[in-house]
């Protein structure tokens, strides 16, 4: 009996020693981690340039080059390539710009991202102003690069698909639906936490390509008032220009409503949480 009690006591002592050793080891690991954390430099908050001016400069440059490349692809379009050339140029340009700079380059995107909580209110107006201003600059760059004959023939890459009142209904609906689709891809791929993906630049670019291939002959597939505004200013071509403001902005707002009320995660949805 005493031998059994001694064995039990001995085992308990060994267990206690092991527990104490483990606690000591964990304490040493914790102190090591705390020491390494303390050696890391403190996270510096973003300064004014990084919070305000750098994003606006990215919008300026990104929109300029996007509109420039898009306009050149229209003005110097090879007839044998048809819509495929325009679709690939615009879609790949969007994908590259978003991947490198990760900004909007599109007023409907900016408004929708703000409405879904992905952008501060004080940045909305500067972003919109930068996008429209650099849309004009991008169109001017395209005018400098292309031949006068091709430039005049394409109206400076302004949207000249609509030639009669009978086309307006289909064009407006197409701009609304297609902008809604690409804006939902932006919101769900970049803002919504549960569906956020590093592939969002690729997805947005592919959506632009699909839209242009599907609806290019109906409305021209603008999806972006900044893309329409710059060429219209440079070529002074304003026929049915309002369609390319009403359609994309309405489509972006509808996408924001869908994400806010139905498709968004619990942090974004306003109801049914």
Coordinates of C-alpha atoms in Angstrom, one line a residue:
X1 CA 0.0 0.0 0.0
X2 CA 2.7 2.5 1.0
X3 CA 4.6 1.6 -2.1
X4 CA 1.5 2.4 -4.3
X5 CA 1.0 5.7 -2.5
X6 CA 4.7 6.5 -3.0
X7 CA 4.3 5.7 -6.7
X8 CA 1.3 7.9 -7.1
X9 CA 3.0 10.7 -5.3
X10 CA 6.1 10.3 -7.4
X11 CA 4.0 10.4 -10.6
X12 CA 2.2 13.5 -9.3
X13 CA 5.5 15.2 -8.6
X14 CA 6.8 14.3 -12.1
X15 CA 3.6 15.7 -13.6
X16 CA 3.9 18.9 -11.6
X17 CA 7.5 19.2 -12.7
X18 CA 6.5 18.8 -16.3
X19 CA 3.7 21.4 -16.0
X20 CA 6.1 23.8 -14.3
X21 CA 8.7 23.3 -17.1
X22 CA 6.1 23.9 -19.8
X23 CA 4.9 27.0 -18.1
X24 CA 8.4 28.3 -17.8
X25 CA 9.0 27.5 -21.5
X26 CA 5.8 29.3 -22.5
X27 CA 6.8 32.3 -20.4
X28 CA 10.2 32.4 -22.0
X29 CA 8.6 32.2 -25.5
X30 CA 6.1 34.9 -24.6
X31 CA 8.9 37.2 -23.3
X32 CA 10.9 36.5 -26.4
X33 CA 7.9 37.4 -28.6
X34 CA 7.2 40.5 -26.6
X35 CA 10.8 41.6 -26.9
X36 CA 10.8 41.1 -30.6
X37 CA 7.6 43.0 -30.9
X38 CA 9.0 45.8 -28.9
X39 CA 12.0 46.0 -31.2
X40 CA 9.7 46.5 -34.3
X41 CA 9.4 50.2 -35.3
X42 CA 6.0 51.6 -34.5
X43 CA 3.4 51.8 -37.3
X44 CA 3.5 55.3 -38.6
X45 CA 0.1 56.8 -39.5
X46 CA -0.4 58.0 -43.0
X47 CA 0.5 61.6 -43.6
X48 CA -1.6 64.1 -45.5
X49 CA 0.2 63.4 -48.8
X50 CA -0.4 59.6 -48.5
X51 CA -4.1 60.1 -47.4
X52 CA -5.2 62.8 -49.9
X53 CA -2.7 63.9 -52.5
X54 CA -1.2 60.5 -53.5
X55 CA -4.7 58.9 -54.2
X56 CA -5.7 61.9 -56.2
X57 CA -2.5 61.8 -58.2
X58 CA -3.1 58.1 -58.9
X59 CA -6.6 59.0 -60.2
X60 CA -5.2 61.7 -62.4
X61 CA -2.5 59.5 -63.9
X62 CA -4.6 56.4 -64.1
X63 CA -7.6 58.1 -65.8
X64 CA -5.4 60.0 -68.2
X65 CA -3.7 56.9 -69.5
X66 CA -6.9 54.8 -69.5
X67 CA -8.7 57.4 -71.6
X68 CA -5.7 57.9 -73.8
X69 CA -5.3 54.2 -74.6
X70 CA -9.0 53.7 -75.0
X71 CA -9.3 56.7 -77.4
X72 CA -6.3 55.7 -79.5
X73 CA -7.8 52.1 -79.9
X74 CA -11.0 53.6 -81.3
X75 CA -9.4 56.3 -83.5
X76 CA -6.9 53.8 -85.0
X77 CA -9.1 50.8 -84.9
X78 CA -8.3 48.2 -87.5
X79 CA -11.6 47.3 -89.3
X80 CA -10.7 43.7 -89.5
X81 CA -10.4 43.5 -85.8
X82 CA -13.8 45.0 -85.1
X83 CA -15.0 45.2 -81.5
X84 CA -12.4 42.7 -80.3
X85 CA -9.6 45.3 -80.5
X86 CA -11.7 47.8 -78.5
X87 CA -12.8 45.2 -76.0
X88 CA -9.3 43.9 -75.3
X89 CA -7.7 47.4 -75.1
X90 CA -10.2 48.8 -72.7
X91 CA -10.5 45.6 -70.6
X92 CA -6.7 45.1 -70.3
X93 CA -6.1 48.7 -69.6
X94 CA -8.6 48.7 -66.7
X95 CA -7.0 45.5 -65.3
X96 CA -3.5 46.8 -65.4
X97 CA -4.3 50.2 -63.9
X98 CA -6.4 48.7 -61.1
X99 CA -3.7 46.1 -60.4
X100 CA -0.9 48.7 -60.2
X101 CA -2.6 51.7 -58.6
X102 CA -5.8 50.2 -57.2
X103 CA -8.0 53.3 -57.7
X104 CA -11.3 53.8 -59.5
X105 CA -10.8 55.8 -62.7
X106 CA -14.6 55.9 -63.0
X107 CA -17.2 58.2 -61.3
X108 CA -19.8 55.4 -60.9
X109 CA -17.2 53.2 -59.2
X110 CA -16.3 56.1 -56.8
X111 CA -19.9 56.8 -55.9
X112 CA -20.7 53.1 -55.4
X113 CA -17.6 52.4 -53.3
X114 CA -18.4 55.5 -51.1
X115 CA -22.1 54.3 -50.6
X116 CA -20.8 50.9 -49.5
X117 CA -18.4 52.3 -47.0
X118 CA -15.2 51.8 -48.9
X119 CA -14.3 55.5 -49.3
X120 CA -14.3 58.6 -47.0
X121 CA -16.7 61.3 -48.0
X122 CA -14.0 64.0 -48.2
X123 CA -12.4 62.1 -51.0
X124 CA -15.4 61.8 -53.3
X125 CA -15.4 65.2 -54.8
X126 CA -11.5 65.3 -55.4
X127 CA -11.7 61.9 -57.0
X128 CA -14.5 62.9 -59.4
X129 CA -12.8 66.2 -60.3
X130 CA -9.5 64.3 -61.0
X131 CA -11.3 61.7 -63.2
X132 CA -13.1 64.3 -65.3
X133 CA -10.1 66.6 -65.7
X134 CA -7.7 63.8 -66.7
X135 CA -10.3 62.4 -69.0
X136 CA -9.9 65.5 -71.0
X137 CA -6.1 65.3 -70.8
X138 CA -6.2 61.7 -72.0
X139 CA -8.4 62.6 -75.0
X140 CA -5.9 65.5 -75.8
X141 CA -3.0 63.0 -75.7
X142 CA -4.9 60.8 -78.1
X143 CA -5.5 63.8 -80.5
X144 CA -1.7 64.5 -80.5
X145 CA -0.8 61.0 -81.3
X146 CA -3.3 60.1 -84.0
X147 CA -3.7 61.3 -87.6
X148 CA -6.1 64.1 -88.3
X149 CA -8.1 62.0 -90.8
X150 CA -8.7 59.1 -88.5
X151 CA -9.3 61.5 -85.6
X152 CA -12.1 63.4 -87.4
X153 CA -13.6 60.2 -88.8
X154 CA -13.9 58.7 -85.3
X155 CA -15.1 62.1 -83.8
X156 CA -12.1 61.9 -81.5
X157 CA -13.3 58.6 -80.0
X158 CA -16.5 60.3 -78.7
X159 CA -19.4 57.9 -78.6
X160 CA -21.1 58.3 -82.0
X161 CA -23.1 55.0 -82.1
X162 CA -26.4 56.7 -81.4
X163 CA -27.8 58.4 -84.5
X164 CA -31.6 58.4 -83.9
X165 CA -34.1 58.7 -81.1
X166 CA -35.2 55.2 -81.6
X167 CA -31.9 53.9 -80.4
X168 CA -32.0 55.8 -77.1
X169 CA -34.1 53.3 -75.0
X170 CA -31.9 50.3 -75.7
X171 CA -28.7 52.3 -75.2
X172 CA -29.7 53.7 -71.8
X173 CA -30.8 50.3 -70.6
X174 CA -27.6 48.8 -71.9
X175 CA -25.4 51.4 -70.1
X176 CA -27.4 50.9 -66.9
X177 CA -27.2 47.1 -66.9
X178 CA -23.6 46.8 -68.0
X179 CA -22.3 49.4 -65.6
X180 CA -24.3 47.7 -62.8
X181 CA -22.6 44.4 -63.6
X182 CA -19.0 45.8 -63.6
X183 CA -19.7 47.9 -60.5
X184 CA -21.0 44.9 -58.6
X185 CA -17.7 43.1 -59.5
X186 CA -15.8 46.0 -58.1
X187 CA -17.8 46.1 -54.9
X188 CA -17.9 42.4 -54.3
X189 CA -14.3 41.8 -55.3
X190 CA -12.8 44.8 -53.4
X191 CA -15.1 46.1 -50.7
X192 CA -17.2 43.2 -49.5
X193 CA -15.2 41.2 -46.9
X194 CA -16.6 37.8 -47.5
X195 CA -16.0 37.8 -51.3
X196 CA -12.9 40.0 -51.5
X197 CA -10.4 38.6 -54.0
X198 CA -6.9 39.6 -55.1
X199 CA -8.1 38.7 -58.6
X200 CA -10.4 41.6 -58.7
X201 CA -8.3 43.6 -61.3
X202 CA -8.5 40.6 -63.7
X203 CA -12.3 40.1 -63.0
X204 CA -13.0 43.8 -63.6
X205 CA -11.0 43.8 -66.9
X206 CA -12.8 40.6 -68.1
X207 CA -16.2 42.1 -67.3
X208 CA -15.3 45.2 -69.3
X209 CA -14.2 43.0 -72.3
X210 CA -17.5 40.9 -72.0
X211 CA -19.6 44.1 -71.9
X212 CA -18.0 45.7 -74.9
X213 CA -18.2 42.5 -77.0
X214 CA -21.9 42.1 -76.0
X215 CA -23.1 45.7 -76.2
X216 CA -20.7 47.7 -78.3
X217 CA -23.0 48.1 -81.3
X218 CA -25.9 49.1 -79.1
X219 CA -24.5 52.0 -77.0
X220 CA -20.8 51.9 -77.6
X221 CA -20.4 50.5 -74.0
X222 CA -19.1 53.6 -72.3
X223 CA -19.7 52.6 -68.6
X224 CA -17.7 55.7 -67.6
X225 CA -18.7 59.4 -67.9
X226 CA -15.0 60.4 -67.7
X227 CA -14.3 58.3 -70.8
X228 CA -17.2 60.0 -72.6
X229 CA -16.5 63.5 -71.4
X230 CA -12.9 63.9 -72.5
X231 CA -13.4 63.0 -76.2
X232 CA -16.6 65.0 -76.3
X233 CA -14.7 68.1 -75.1
X234 CA -11.8 67.7 -77.5
X235 CA -13.9 66.9 -80.6
X236 CA -16.9 69.1 -79.6
X237 CA -19.2 66.1 -80.3
X238 CA -22.2 66.2 -77.9
X239 CA -24.9 64.2 -79.7
X240 CA -26.8 62.1 -77.1
X241 CA -23.9 62.7 -74.7
X242 CA -26.3 62.7 -71.7
X243 CA -26.9 59.0 -72.2
X244 CA -23.3 58.3 -71.1
X245 CA -23.9 60.1 -67.8
X246 CA -27.4 58.9 -67.0
X247 CA -26.8 55.2 -67.8
X248 CA -23.4 54.6 -66.0
X249 CA -24.4 56.7 -62.9
X250 CA -27.7 54.9 -62.6
X251 CA -26.1 51.5 -63.1
X252 CA -23.5 52.3 -60.4
X253 CA -26.2 53.4 -57.9
X254 CA -28.2 50.3 -58.5
X255 CA -25.2 48.1 -57.9
X256 CA -24.5 49.9 -54.6
X257 CA -28.2 49.4 -53.5
X258 CA -28.0 45.6 -54.4
X259 CA -24.8 45.2 -52.3
X260 CA -26.1 47.4 -49.5
X261 CA -29.4 45.5 -49.1
X262 CA -28.9 42.0 -50.5
X263 CA -25.4 40.9 -51.5
X264 CA -23.1 42.5 -49.0
X265 CA -21.8 41.0 -45.8
X266 CA -23.1 41.9 -42.3
X267 CA -20.9 44.9 -42.1
X268 CA -22.2 46.3 -45.4
X269 CA -25.9 45.2 -45.4
X270 CA -28.3 47.7 -43.9
X271 CA -31.0 45.1 -43.3
X272 CA -31.4 41.4 -42.8
X273 CA -28.3 41.1 -40.6

